[in-house]
PDB file of N, CA and C in Angstrom:
ATOM      1  N   MET R   1     275.897 330.366  64.583  1.00  0.00           N
ATOM      2  CA  MET R   1     275.374 330.081  63.294  1.00  0.00           C
ATOM      3  C   MET R   1     276.519 330.286  62.233  1.00  0.00           C
ATOM      4  N   SER R   2     276.559 329.355  61.324  1.00  0.00           N
ATOM      5  CA  SER R   2     277.569 329.367  60.251  1.00  0.00           C
ATOM      6  C   SER R   2     277.083 330.371  59.125  1.00  0.00           C
ATOM      7  N   THR R   3     278.083 331.127  58.543  1.00  0.00           N
ATOM      8  CA  THR R   3     277.701 331.995  57.468  1.00  0.00           C
ATOM      9  C   THR R   3     277.886 331.366  56.172  1.00  0.00           C
ATOM     10  N   THR R   4     278.414 330.137  56.036  1.00  0.00           N
ATOM     11  CA  THR R   4     278.566 329.464  54.828  1.00  0.00           C
ATOM     12  C   THR R   4     277.259 328.884  54.270  1.00  0.00           C
ATOM     13  N   GLU R   5     277.130 328.930  52.963  1.00  0.00           N
ATOM     14  CA  GLU R   5     275.878 328.359  52.411  1.00  0.00           C
ATOM     15  C   GLU R   5     275.850 326.891  52.504  1.00  0.00           C
ATOM     16  N   PRO R   6     274.723 326.265  52.615  1.00  0.00           N
ATOM     17  CA  PRO R   6     274.716 324.799  52.599  1.00  0.00           C
ATOM     18  C   PRO R   6     275.117 324.292  51.264  1.00  0.00           C
ATOM     19  N   THR R   7     275.882 323.163  51.277  1.00  0.00           N
ATOM     20  CA  THR R   7     276.337 322.550  50.034  1.00  0.00           C
ATOM     21  C   THR R   7     275.351 321.509  49.635  1.00  0.00           C
ATOM     22  N   HIS R   8     275.161 321.260  48.369  1.00  0.00           N
ATOM     23  CA  HIS R   8     274.247 320.278  47.861  1.00  0.00           C
ATOM     24  C   HIS R   8     275.143 319.071  47.343  1.00  0.00           C
ATOM     25  N   PRO R   9     274.603 317.935  47.481  1.00  0.00           N
ATOM     26  CA  PRO R   9     275.389 316.737  46.991  1.00  0.00           C
ATOM     27  C   PRO R   9     275.616 316.838  45.488  1.00  0.00           C
ATOM     28  N   PRO R  10     276.675 316.372  45.013  1.00  0.00           N
ATOM     29  CA  PRO R  10     276.957 316.390  43.569  1.00  0.00           C
ATOM     30  C   PRO R  10     275.917 315.485  42.773  1.00  0.00           C
ATOM     31  N   GLY R  11     275.602 315.924  41.589  1.00  0.00           N
ATOM     32  CA  GLY R  11     274.568 315.235  40.804  1.00  0.00           C
ATOM     33  C   GLY R  11     275.212 314.028  40.054  1.00  0.00           C
ATOM     34  N   PRO R  12     274.364 313.362  39.280  1.00  0.00           N
ATOM     35  CA  PRO R  12     274.849 312.210  38.456  1.00  0.00           C
ATOM     36  C   PRO R  12     275.858 312.626  37.419  1.00  0.00           C
ATOM     37  N   GLU R  13     275.842 313.857  36.922  1.00  0.00           N
ATOM     38  CA  GLU R  13     276.754 314.246  35.856  1.00  0.00           C
ATOM     39  C   GLU R  13     278.180 314.335  36.538  1.00  0.00           C
ATOM     40  N   THR R  14     278.232 314.920  37.805  1.00  0.00           N
ATOM     41  CA  THR R  14     279.487 314.994  38.396  1.00  0.00           C
ATOM     42  C   THR R  14     280.120 313.625  38.704  1.00  0.00           C
ATOM     43  N   TRP R  15     279.323 312.631  39.125  1.00  0.00           N
ATOM     44  CA  TRP R  15     279.831 311.334  39.367  1.00  0.00           C
ATOM     45  C   TRP R  15     280.257 310.652  38.006  1.00  0.00           C
ATOM     46  N   ALA R  16     279.544 310.922  36.963  1.00  0.00           N
ATOM     47  CA  ALA R  16     280.013 310.310  35.661  1.00  0.00           C
ATOM     48  C   ALA R  16     281.349 310.894  35.187  1.00  0.00           C
ATOM     49  N   GLU R  17     281.554 312.229  35.490  1.00  0.00           N
ATOM     50  CA  GLU R  17     282.823 312.807  35.205  1.00  0.00           C
ATOM     51  C   GLU R  17     283.950 312.267  36.056  1.00  0.00           C
ATOM     52  N   VAL R  18     283.687 312.088  37.284  1.00  0.00           N
ATOM     53  CA  VAL R  18     284.715 311.509  38.231  1.00  0.00           C
ATOM     54  C   VAL R  18     285.057 310.099  37.824  1.00  0.00           C
ATOM     55  N   HIS R  19     283.974 309.332  37.463  1.00  0.00           N
ATOM     56  CA  HIS R  19     284.266 307.917  37.063  1.00  0.00           C
ATOM     57  C   HIS R  19     285.074 307.823  35.787  1.00  0.00           C
ATOM     58  N   ALA R  20     284.982 308.817  34.904  1.00  0.00           N
ATOM     59  CA  ALA R  20     285.726 308.831  33.630  1.00  0.00           C
ATOM     60  C   ALA R  20     287.095 309.477  33.799  1.00  0.00           C
ATOM     61  N   SER R  21     287.338 310.080  34.907  1.00  0.00           N
ATOM     62  CA  SER R  21     288.665 310.835  35.081  1.00  0.00           C
ATOM     63  C   SER R  21     289.814 309.924  35.240  1.00  0.00           C
ATOM     64  N   ALA R  22     290.975 310.500  34.845  1.00  0.00           N
ATOM     65  CA  ALA R  22     292.226 309.778  34.873  1.00  0.00           C
ATOM     66  C   ALA R  22     292.610 309.435  36.320  1.00  0.00           C
ATOM     67  N   GLU R  23     292.295 310.360  37.233  1.00  0.00           N
ATOM     68  CA  GLU R  23     292.627 310.133  38.657  1.00  0.00           C
ATOM     69  C   GLU R  23     291.859 308.917  39.206  1.00  0.00           C
ATOM     70  N   PHE R  24     290.579 308.789  38.853  1.00  0.00           N
ATOM     71  CA  PHE R  24     289.711 307.752  39.337  1.00  0.00           C
ATOM     72  C   PHE R  24     290.194 306.369  38.770  1.00  0.00           C
ATOM     73  N   LYS R  25     290.608 306.433  37.501  1.00  0.00           N
ATOM     74  CA  LYS R  25     291.092 305.222  36.887  1.00  0.00           C
ATOM     75  C   LYS R  25     292.369 304.793  37.502  1.00  0.00           C
ATOM     76  N   GLN R  26     293.205 305.719  37.883  1.00  0.00           N
ATOM     77  CA  GLN R  26     294.471 305.384  38.504  1.00  0.00           C
ATOM     78  C   GLN R  26     294.197 304.841  39.941  1.00  0.00           C
ATOM     79  N   LEU R  27     293.257 305.489  40.629  1.00  0.00           N
ATOM     80  CA  LEU R  27     292.886 304.938  41.931  1.00  0.00           C
ATOM     81  C   LEU R  27     292.384 303.486  41.885  1.00  0.00           C
ATOM     82  N   ARG R  28     291.504 303.176  40.925  1.00  0.00           N
ATOM     83  CA  ARG R  28     290.946 301.904  40.752  1.00  0.00           C
ATOM     84  C   ARG R  28     292.133 300.859  40.371  1.00  0.00           C
ATOM     85  N   LYS R  29     292.997 301.308  39.551  1.00  0.00           N
ATOM     86  CA  LYS R  29     294.144 300.409  39.127  1.00  0.00           C
ATOM     87  C   LYS R  29     295.025 300.108  40.318  1.00  0.00           C
ATOM     88  N   ARG R  30     295.343 301.130  41.127  1.00  0.00           N
ATOM     89  CA  ARG R  30     296.200 300.876  42.245  1.00  0.00           C
ATOM     90  C   ARG R  30     295.517 299.999  43.299  1.00  0.00           C
ATOM     91  N   LEU R  31     294.225 300.224  43.481  1.00  0.00           N
ATOM     92  CA  LEU R  31     293.486 299.305  44.425  1.00  0.00           C
ATOM     93  C   LEU R  31     293.511 297.820  43.965  1.00  0.00           C
ATOM     94  N   ARG R  32     293.230 297.654  42.696  1.00  0.00           N
ATOM     95  CA  ARG R  32     293.280 296.289  42.108  1.00  0.00           C
ATOM     96  C   ARG R  32     294.673 295.683  42.201  1.00  0.00           C
ATOM     97  N   ASN R  33     295.701 296.552  41.960  1.00  0.00           N
ATOM     98  CA  ASN R  33     297.070 295.969  42.088  1.00  0.00           C
ATOM     99  C   ASN R  33     297.374 295.477  43.473  1.00  0.00           C
ATOM    100  N   PHE R  34     296.746 295.947  44.421  1.00  0.00           N
ATOM    101  CA  PHE R  34     296.938 295.426  45.782  1.00  0.00           C
ATOM    102  C   PHE R  34     295.975 294.276  46.066  1.00  0.00           C
ATOM    103  N   VAL R  35     294.764 294.513  45.902  1.00  0.00           N
ATOM    104  CA  VAL R  35     293.684 293.654  46.353  1.00  0.00           C
ATOM    105  C   VAL R  35     293.718 292.305  45.643  1.00  0.00           C
ATOM    106  N   PHE R  36     293.823 292.261  44.399  1.00  0.00           N
ATOM    107  CA  PHE R  36     293.737 291.021  43.668  1.00  0.00           C
ATOM    108  C   PHE R  36     294.918 290.046  43.959  1.00  0.00           C
ATOM    109  N   PRO R  37     296.183 290.458  43.972  1.00  0.00           N
ATOM    110  CA  PRO R  37     297.241 289.551  44.324  1.00  0.00           C
ATOM    111  C   PRO R  37     297.173 289.131  45.780  1.00  0.00           C
ATOM    112  N   MET R  38     296.812 290.058  46.647  1.00  0.00           N
ATOM    113  CA  MET R  38     296.732 289.680  48.051  1.00  0.00           C
ATOM    114  C   MET R  38     295.647 288.715  48.312  1.00  0.00           C
ATOM    115  N   THR R  39     294.544 288.845  47.610  1.00  0.00           N
ATOM    116  CA  THR R  39     293.427 287.905  47.765  1.00  0.00           C
ATOM    117  C   THR R  39     293.846 286.479  47.265  1.00  0.00           C
ATOM    118  N   VAL R  40     294.507 286.401  46.131  1.00  0.00           N
ATOM    119  CA  VAL R  40     294.979 285.151  45.648  1.00  0.00           C
ATOM    120  C   VAL R  40     295.953 284.572  46.624  1.00  0.00           C
ATOM    121  N   LEU R  41     296.851 285.346  47.103  1.00  0.00           N
ATOM    122  CA  LEU R  41     297.864 284.734  48.067  1.00  0.00           C
ATOM    123  C   LEU R  41     297.199 284.261  49.298  1.00  0.00           C
ATOM    124  N   PHE R  42     296.246 285.029  49.863  1.00  0.00           N
ATOM    125  CA  PHE R  42     295.621 284.526  51.075  1.00  0.00           C
ATOM    126  C   PHE R  42     294.749 283.303  50.840  1.00  0.00           C
ATOM    127  N   LEU R  43     294.072 283.240  49.761  1.00  0.00           N
ATOM    128  CA  LEU R  43     293.183 282.075  49.375  1.00  0.00           C
ATOM    129  C   LEU R  43     294.083 280.850  49.232  1.00  0.00           C
ATOM    130  N   ALA R  44     295.221 281.020  48.609  1.00  0.00           N
ATOM    131  CA  ALA R  44     296.125 279.933  48.330  1.00  0.00           C
ATOM    132  C   ALA R  44     296.657 279.370  49.733  1.00  0.00           C
ATOM    133  N   TRP R  45     297.025 280.375  50.581  1.00  0.00           N
ATOM    134  CA  TRP R  45     297.511 279.987  51.898  1.00  0.00           C
ATOM    135  C   TRP R  45     296.427 279.219  52.707  1.00  0.00           C
ATOM    136  N   TYR R  46     295.219 279.770  52.636  1.00  0.00           N
ATOM    137  CA  TYR R  46     294.158 279.121  53.327  1.00  0.00           C
ATOM    138  C   TYR R  46     293.810 277.766  52.797  1.00  0.00           C
ATOM    139  N   LEU R  47     293.767 277.579  51.468  1.00  0.00           N
ATOM    140  CA  LEU R  47     293.519 276.326  50.839  1.00  0.00           C
ATOM    141  C   LEU R  47     294.628 275.318  51.226  1.00  0.00           C
ATOM    142  N   LEU R  48     295.869 275.767  51.277  1.00  0.00           N
ATOM    143  CA  LEU R  48     296.927 274.898  51.659  1.00  0.00           C
ATOM    144  C   LEU R  48     296.670 274.365  53.084  1.00  0.00           C
ATOM    145  N   TYR R  49     296.202 275.240  53.986  1.00  0.00           N
ATOM    146  CA  TYR R  49     295.939 274.832  55.363  1.00  0.00           C
ATOM    147  C   TYR R  49     294.776 273.767  55.366  1.00  0.00           C
ATOM    148  N   VAL R  50     293.794 274.047  54.614  1.00  0.00           N
ATOM    149  CA  VAL R  50     292.648 273.145  54.592  1.00  0.00           C
ATOM    150  C   VAL R  50     293.056 271.781  53.986  1.00  0.00           C
ATOM    151  N   VAL R  51     293.781 271.764  52.907  1.00  0.00           N
ATOM    152  CA  VAL R  51     294.161 270.551  52.264  1.00  0.00           C
ATOM    153  C   VAL R  51     295.119 269.789  53.147  1.00  0.00           C
ATOM    154  N   LEU R  52     296.069 270.467  53.773  1.00  0.00           N
ATOM    155  CA  LEU R  52     296.937 269.761  54.739  1.00  0.00           C
ATOM    156  C   LEU R  52     296.199 269.136  55.812  1.00  0.00           C
ATOM    157  N   ALA R  53     295.295 269.902  56.398  1.00  0.00           N
ATOM    158  CA  ALA R  53     294.420 269.386  57.510  1.00  0.00           C
ATOM    159  C   ALA R  53     293.675 268.164  57.124  1.00  0.00           C
ATOM    160  N   ASP R  54     293.217 268.133  55.913  1.00  0.00           N
ATOM    161  CA  ASP R  54     292.359 266.993  55.452  1.00  0.00           C
ATOM    162  C   ASP R  54     293.236 265.758  54.937  1.00  0.00           C
ATOM    163  N   TYR R  55     294.363 266.048  54.229  1.00  0.00           N
ATOM    164  CA  TYR R  55     295.107 264.931  53.626  1.00  0.00           C
ATOM    165  C   TYR R  55     296.417 264.654  54.264  1.00  0.00           C
ATOM    166  N   ALA R  56     296.962 265.465  55.094  1.00  0.00           N
ATOM    167  CA  ALA R  56     298.239 265.296  55.702  1.00  0.00           C
ATOM    168  C   ALA R  56     298.151 265.188  57.205  1.00  0.00           C
ATOM    169  N   HIS R  57     297.370 264.245  57.707  1.00  0.00           N
ATOM    170  CA  HIS R  57     297.120 264.125  59.184  1.00  0.00           C
ATOM    171  C   HIS R  57     298.424 263.976  59.941  1.00  0.00           C
ATOM    172  N   GLY R  58     299.305 263.141  59.402  1.00  0.00           N
ATOM    173  CA  GLY R  58     300.555 262.863  60.062  1.00  0.00           C
ATOM    174  C   GLY R  58     301.405 264.134  60.222  1.00  0.00           C
ATOM    175  N   PHE R  59     301.502 264.879  59.124  1.00  0.00           N
ATOM    176  CA  PHE R  59     302.336 266.129  59.140  1.00  0.00           C
ATOM    177  C   PHE R  59     301.657 267.130  60.110  1.00  0.00           C
ATOM    178  N   MET R  60     300.415 267.319  60.008  1.00  0.00           N
ATOM    179  CA  MET R  60     299.690 268.362  60.817  1.00  0.00           C
ATOM    180  C   MET R  60     299.645 267.957  62.236  1.00  0.00           C
ATOM    181  N   SER R  61     299.795 266.729  62.570  1.00  0.00           N
ATOM    182  CA  SER R  61     299.744 266.314  64.033  1.00  0.00           C
ATOM    183  C   SER R  61     301.181 266.207  64.642  1.00  0.00           C
ATOM    184  N   THR R  62     302.153 266.598  63.883  1.00  0.00           N
ATOM    185  CA  THR R  62     303.533 266.529  64.397  1.00  0.00           C
ATOM    186  C   THR R  62     303.629 267.557  65.555  1.00  0.00           C
ATOM    187  N   LYS R  63     304.134 267.060  66.672  1.00  0.00           N
ATOM    188  CA  LYS R  63     304.280 267.871  67.869  1.00  0.00           C
ATOM    189  C   LYS R  63     305.486 268.873  67.682  1.00  0.00           C
ATOM    190  N   VAL R  64     305.220 270.055  68.014  1.00  0.00           N
ATOM    191  CA  VAL R  64     306.214 271.083  67.973  1.00  0.00           C
ATOM    192  C   VAL R  64     306.847 271.359  69.349  1.00  0.00           C
ATOM    193  N   ILE R  65     305.885 271.734  70.275  1.00  0.00           N
ATOM    194  CA  ILE R  65     306.309 271.901  71.732  1.00  0.00           C
ATOM    195  C   ILE R  65     305.119 271.389  72.541  1.00  0.00           C
ATOM    196  N   GLY R  66     305.392 270.412  73.383  1.00  0.00           N
ATOM    197  CA  GLY R  66     304.329 269.908  74.249  1.00  0.00           C
ATOM    198  C   GLY R  66     303.119 269.383  73.403  1.00  0.00           C
ATOM    199  N   ASN R  67     301.917 269.846  73.695  1.00  0.00           N
ATOM    200  CA  ASN R  67     300.769 269.458  72.935  1.00  0.00           C
ATOM    201  C   ASN R  67     300.417 270.356  71.728  1.00  0.00           C
ATOM    202  N   ILE R  68     301.346 271.238  71.428  1.00  0.00           N
ATOM    203  CA  ILE R  68     301.166 272.155  70.254  1.00  0.00           C
ATOM    204  C   ILE R  68     301.728 271.486  69.058  1.00  0.00           C
ATOM    205  N   ASN R  69     300.815 271.338  68.019  1.00  0.00           N
ATOM    206  CA  ASN R  69     301.264 270.641  66.862  1.00  0.00           C
ATOM    207  C   ASN R  69     301.295 271.597  65.684  1.00  0.00           C
ATOM    208  N   ILE R  70     301.763 271.162  64.497  1.00  0.00           N
ATOM    209  CA  ILE R  70     301.876 271.977  63.334  1.00  0.00           C
ATOM    210  C   ILE R  70     300.521 272.546  62.857  1.00  0.00           C
ATOM    211  N   GLY R  71     299.425 271.717  62.989  1.00  0.00           N
ATOM    212  CA  GLY R  71     298.133 272.106  62.653  1.00  0.00           C
ATOM    213  C   GLY R  71     297.628 273.337  63.490  1.00  0.00           C
ATOM    214  N   LEU R  72     297.894 273.328  64.707  1.00  0.00           N
ATOM    215  CA  LEU R  72     297.562 274.448  65.610  1.00  0.00           C
ATOM    216  C   LEU R  72     298.328 275.642  65.219  1.00  0.00           C
ATOM    217  N   VAL R  73     299.657 275.492  64.941  1.00  0.00           N
ATOM    218  CA  VAL R  73     300.482 276.633  64.581  1.00  0.00           C
ATOM    219  C   VAL R  73     299.945 277.295  63.260  1.00  0.00           C
ATOM    220  N   PHE R  74     299.652 276.332  62.295  1.00  0.00           N
ATOM    221  CA  PHE R  74     299.186 276.827  60.973  1.00  0.00           C
ATOM    222  C   PHE R  74     297.820 277.534  61.144  1.00  0.00           C
ATOM    223  N   GLY R  75     296.974 277.062  62.042  1.00  0.00           N
ATOM    224  CA  GLY R  75     295.701 277.608  62.291  1.00  0.00           C
ATOM    225  C   GLY R  75     295.894 279.017  62.851  1.00  0.00           C
ATOM    226  N   LEU R  76     296.737 279.118  63.831  1.00  0.00           N
ATOM    227  CA  LEU R  76     296.996 280.452  64.467  1.00  0.00           C
ATOM    228  C   LEU R  76     297.627 281.449  63.435  1.00  0.00           C
ATOM    229  N   LEU R  77     298.439 280.896  62.585  1.00  0.00           N
ATOM    230  CA  LEU R  77     299.098 281.731  61.512  1.00  0.00           C
ATOM    231  C   LEU R  77     298.040 282.245  60.575  1.00  0.00           C
ATOM    232  N   GLN R  78     296.856 281.618  60.424  1.00  0.00           N
ATOM    233  CA  GLN R  78     295.840 282.256  59.627  1.00  0.00           C
ATOM    234  C   GLN R  78     295.379 283.587  60.215  1.00  0.00           C
ATOM    235  N   PHE R  79     295.262 283.638  61.500  1.00  0.00           N
ATOM    236  CA  PHE R  79     294.925 284.936  62.160  1.00  0.00           C
ATOM    237  C   PHE R  79     295.988 285.926  62.004  1.00  0.00           C
ATOM    238  N   VAL R  80     297.207 285.493  62.191  1.00  0.00           N
ATOM    239  CA  VAL R  80     298.355 286.382  62.067  1.00  0.00           C
ATOM    240  C   VAL R  80     298.459 286.930  60.606  1.00  0.00           C
ATOM    241  N   SER R  81     298.277 286.081  59.609  1.00  0.00           N
ATOM    242  CA  SER R  81     298.281 286.531  58.253  1.00  0.00           C
ATOM    243  C   SER R  81     297.183 287.585  57.960  1.00  0.00           C
ATOM    244  N   THR R  82     296.008 287.370  58.533  1.00  0.00           N
ATOM    245  CA  THR R  82     294.929 288.340  58.377  1.00  0.00           C
ATOM    246  C   THR R  82     295.296 289.654  58.932  1.00  0.00           C
ATOM    247  N   PHE R  83     295.939 289.758  60.078  1.00  0.00           N
ATOM    248  CA  PHE R  83     296.378 290.979  60.711  1.00  0.00           C
ATOM    249  C   PHE R  83     297.464 291.698  59.822  1.00  0.00           C
ATOM    250  N   VAL R  84     298.415 290.836  59.305  1.00  0.00           N
ATOM    251  CA  VAL R  84     299.486 291.341  58.492  1.00  0.00           C
ATOM    252  C   VAL R  84     298.917 291.967  57.223  1.00  0.00           C
ATOM    253  N   ILE R  85     297.995 291.330  56.649  1.00  0.00           N
ATOM    254  CA  ILE R  85     297.431 291.801  55.353  1.00  0.00           C
ATOM    255  C   ILE R  85     296.681 293.092  55.642  1.00  0.00           C
ATOM    256  N   THR R  86     295.952 293.215  56.752  1.00  0.00           N
ATOM    257  CA  THR R  86     295.278 294.421  57.153  1.00  0.00           C
ATOM    258  C   THR R  86     296.289 295.537  57.333  1.00  0.00           C
ATOM    259  N   TRP R  87     297.326 295.293  58.024  1.00  0.00           N
ATOM    260  CA  TRP R  87     298.444 296.270  58.223  1.00  0.00           C
ATOM    261  C   TRP R  87     299.084 296.713  56.930  1.00  0.00           C
ATOM    262  N   LEU R  88     299.311 295.739  56.005  1.00  0.00           N
ATOM    263  CA  LEU R  88     299.912 296.056  54.729  1.00  0.00           C
ATOM    264  C   LEU R  88     298.942 296.950  53.898  1.00  0.00           C
ATOM    265  N   TYR R  89     297.682 296.604  53.944  1.00  0.00           N
ATOM    266  CA  TYR R  89     296.661 297.377  53.178  1.00  0.00           C
ATOM    267  C   TYR R  89     296.545 298.826  53.745  1.00  0.00           C
ATOM    268  N   VAL R  90     296.537 298.962  55.007  1.00  0.00           N
ATOM    269  CA  VAL R  90     296.501 300.351  55.566  1.00  0.00           C
ATOM    270  C   VAL R  90     297.706 301.104  55.173  1.00  0.00           C
ATOM    271  N   ARG R  91     298.880 300.538  55.284  1.00  0.00           N
ATOM    272  CA  ARG R  91     300.157 301.244  54.781  1.00  0.00           C
ATOM    273  C   ARG R  91     300.013 301.665  53.309  1.00  0.00           C
ATOM    274  N   TYR R  92     299.601 300.703  52.528  1.00  0.00           N
ATOM    275  CA  TYR R  92     299.506 300.961  51.034  1.00  0.00           C
ATOM    276  C   TYR R  92     298.444 301.959  50.768  1.00  0.00           C
ATOM    277  N   ALA R  93     297.368 301.913  51.429  1.00  0.00           N
ATOM    278  CA  ALA R  93     296.240 302.904  51.204  1.00  0.00           C
ATOM    279  C   ALA R  93     296.666 304.263  51.612  1.00  0.00           C
ATOM    280  N   ASN R  94     297.389 304.361  52.747  1.00  0.00           N
ATOM    281  CA  ASN R  94     297.847 305.699  53.210  1.00  0.00           C
ATOM    282  C   ASN R  94     298.862 306.383  52.210  1.00  0.00           C
ATOM    283  N   ARG R  95     299.738 305.495  51.627  1.00  0.00           N
ATOM    284  CA  ARG R  95     300.702 305.957  50.804  1.00  0.00           C
ATOM    285  C   ARG R  95     300.244 306.192  49.234  1.00  0.00           C
ATOM    286  N   LYS R  96     299.504 305.174  48.748  1.00  0.00           N
ATOM    287  CA  LYS R  96     299.121 305.154  47.316  1.00  0.00           C
ATOM    288  C   LYS R  96     297.687 305.429  46.991  1.00  0.00           C
ATOM    289  N   LEU R  97     296.751 305.282  47.875  1.00  0.00           N
ATOM    290  CA  LEU R  97     295.325 305.424  47.502  1.00  0.00           C
ATOM    291  C   LEU R  97     294.805 306.741  48.060  1.00  0.00           C
ATOM    292  N   ASP R  98     295.085 307.053  49.329  1.00  0.00           N
ATOM    293  CA  ASP R  98     294.523 308.161  49.950  1.00  0.00           C
ATOM    294  C   ASP R  98     294.842 309.488  49.299  1.00  0.00           C
ATOM    295  N   PRO R  99     296.070 309.717  48.928  1.00  0.00           N
ATOM    296  CA  PRO R  99     296.317 311.012  48.196  1.00  0.00           C
ATOM    297  C   PRO R  99     295.479 311.210  46.974  1.00  0.00           C
ATOM    298  N   ILE R 100     295.194 310.143  46.190  1.00  0.00           N
ATOM    299  CA  ILE R 100     294.406 310.336  44.986  1.00  0.00           C
ATOM    300  C   ILE R 100     292.934 310.487  45.388  1.00  0.00           C
ATOM    301  N   ALA R 101     292.461 309.714  46.346  1.00  0.00           N
ATOM    302  CA  ALA R 101     291.100 309.914  46.819  1.00  0.00           C
ATOM    303  C   ALA R 101     290.844 311.274  47.393  1.00  0.00           C
ATOM    304  N   ASP R 102     291.811 311.762  48.131  1.00  0.00           N
ATOM    305  CA  ASP R 102     291.647 313.165  48.662  1.00  0.00           C
ATOM    306  C   ASP R 102     291.582 314.158  47.626  1.00  0.00           C
ATOM    307  N   LYS R 103     292.392 313.995  46.544  1.00  0.00           N
ATOM    308  CA  LYS R 103     292.376 314.942  45.385  1.00  0.00           C
ATOM    309  C   LYS R 103     291.025 314.860  44.700  1.00  0.00           C
ATOM    310  N   ILE R 104     290.520 313.714  44.521  1.00  0.00           N
ATOM    311  CA  ILE R 104     289.182 313.545  43.847  1.00  0.00           C
ATOM    312  C   ILE R 104     288.084 314.230  44.716  1.00  0.00           C
ATOM    313  N   ARG R 105     288.190 313.933  46.017  1.00  0.00           N
ATOM    314  CA  ARG R 105     287.217 314.564  46.967  1.00  0.00           C
ATOM    315  C   ARG R 105     287.232 316.106  46.962  1.00  0.00           C
ATOM    316  N   GLU R 106     288.443 316.660  46.893  1.00  0.00           N
ATOM    317  CA  GLU R 106     288.646 318.073  46.891  1.00  0.00           C
ATOM    318  C   GLU R 106     288.010 318.643  45.581  1.00  0.00           C
ATOM    319  N   ASP R 107     288.260 317.926  44.474  1.00  0.00           N
ATOM    320  CA  ASP R 107     287.728 318.374  43.205  1.00  0.00           C
ATOM    321  C   ASP R 107     286.197 318.383  43.195  1.00  0.00           C
ATOM    322  N   ILE R 108     285.655 317.317  43.732  1.00  0.00           N
ATOM    323  CA  ILE R 108     284.153 317.245  43.813  1.00  0.00           C
ATOM    324  C   ILE R 108     283.610 318.295  44.709  1.00  0.00           C
ATOM    325  N   GLU R 109     284.105 318.378  45.966  1.00  0.00           N
ATOM    326  CA  GLU R 109     283.567 319.365  46.953  1.00  0.00           C
ATOM    327  C   GLU R 109     283.794 320.809  46.539  1.00  0.00           C
ATOM    328  N   GLY R 110     284.904 321.022  45.841  1.00  0.00           N
ATOM    329  CA  GLY R 110     285.197 322.355  45.379  1.00  0.00           C
ATOM    330  C   GLY R 110     284.245 322.745  44.185  1.00  0.00           C
ATOM    331  N   GLY R 111     283.890 321.760  43.405  1.00  0.00           N
ATOM    332  CA  GLY R 111     282.987 321.996  42.322  1.00  0.00           C
ATOM    333  C   GLY R 111     281.547 322.041  42.655  1.00  0.00           C
ATOM    334  N   ALA R 112     281.193 321.373  43.871  1.00  0.00           N
ATOM    335  CA  ALA R 112     279.801 321.339  44.283  1.00  0.00           C
ATOM    336  C   ALA R 112     279.366 322.660  44.950  1.00  0.00           C
ATOM    337  N   GLN R 113     280.314 323.427  45.430  1.00  0.00           N
ATOM    338  CA  GLN R 113     279.884 324.627  46.195  1.00  0.00           C
ATOM    339  C   GLN R 113     279.629 325.784  45.216  1.00  0.00           C
TER     340      GLN R 113
END
């Protein structure tokens, strides 16, 4: 049996303080600095693929190797770009977001006990 007292979840006042804190604002800013540009980049890349598939049949059907054409390569690159974005986000979060989130969590949990 543990000798530590049970902790109670933080109340609404604590969350309001956290939301107004400089650390939380910095965390949100850093998250937006990654997410918004990456979302725009990926949507533009996807839209380019869709537009080319619809309006550039000749280009997209150009054979690269055997029966593999540019359309198939671009389609597969959509999956590759998704994995690359995920990898970049994990790297970014580990370096730029997690240290701030850990500090906020420590402040909350330390204050809730």
